[in-house]
XYZ file of C-alpha atoms in Angstrom:
86
model
C 94.563 119.587 133.427
C 97.085 118.004 131.045
C 94.370 116.536 128.823
C 92.524 119.855 128.621
C 95.726 121.680 127.680
C 96.710 119.033 125.103
C 93.273 119.190 123.476
C 93.395 122.984 123.485
C 96.735 122.992 121.637
C 95.671 120.105 119.370
C 92.486 121.725 118.110
C 94.152 125.128 117.812
C 96.990 123.710 115.715
C 94.558 121.626 113.643
C 92.485 124.720 112.928
C 95.539 126.698 111.835
C 96.757 123.790 109.693
C 93.417 123.278 107.974
C 93.080 127.005 107.271
C 96.534 126.828 105.700
C 95.376 123.963 103.473
C 92.399 126.057 102.340
C 94.716 129.012 101.634
C 97.062 126.815 99.581
C 94.104 125.437 97.636
C 92.790 128.920 96.855
C 96.250 130.136 95.856
C 96.808 127.197 93.505
C 93.324 127.440 92.012
C 93.386 131.197 91.412
C 97.039 132.194 90.960
C 98.516 128.975 89.580
C 95.691 127.232 87.673
C 98.182 125.021 85.828
C 99.129 123.404 89.164
C 95.640 123.733 90.651
C 94.102 121.600 87.887
C 96.545 118.777 88.625
C 95.521 118.546 92.294
C 93.585 115.356 92.965
C 91.484 114.076 95.817
C 94.538 112.171 97.009
C 96.615 115.389 97.018
C 94.047 117.165 99.158
C 93.681 114.163 101.472
C 97.465 114.196 101.946
C 97.464 117.901 102.817
C 94.615 117.436 105.295
C 96.307 114.416 106.878
C 99.548 116.394 107.200
C 97.679 119.182 109.026
C 96.214 116.669 111.529
C 99.554 114.896 112.039
C 101.245 118.250 112.658
C 98.611 119.058 115.293
C 99.078 115.680 117.000
C 102.851 116.135 117.020
C 102.846 119.570 118.651
C 100.084 118.726 121.127
C 101.814 115.526 122.240
C 105.293 116.973 122.786
C 104.559 118.424 126.271
C 102.836 115.199 127.318
C 105.942 113.131 126.461
C 108.300 115.449 128.325
C 109.392 118.120 125.853
C 108.205 121.297 127.625
C 105.086 121.190 129.815
C 101.592 122.578 130.135
C 100.589 125.235 132.663
C 97.841 127.836 133.095
C 98.304 130.811 130.805
C 99.242 134.170 132.377
C 95.588 135.242 132.586
C 94.571 131.952 134.193
C 91.712 131.564 131.728
C 93.014 128.424 129.994
C 95.972 126.053 129.818
C 98.769 126.279 127.289
C 102.448 125.468 126.826
C 104.468 126.695 129.809
C 106.319 129.603 128.173
C 107.777 130.850 131.462
C 109.878 127.738 132.099
C 113.434 128.498 130.985
C 114.959 125.015 130.790
């Protein structure tokens, strides 16, 4: 249960983060070509790594005690327990 919920949040956050990296790349390439041309493979690797680290951070917080995981209101999947008020 906890592993399923953590993986659900992890891959969801990773997907959002990686889509953000793509959006930043497109913005810099099209709207700010002066900055876009200076982006290197290392720059992109850093952005991608940051997206994965962000996903690991948020997925691991409920497993280490900050919040918790519970079934979502529909009961279809597991997510962060939003109903807990503490």
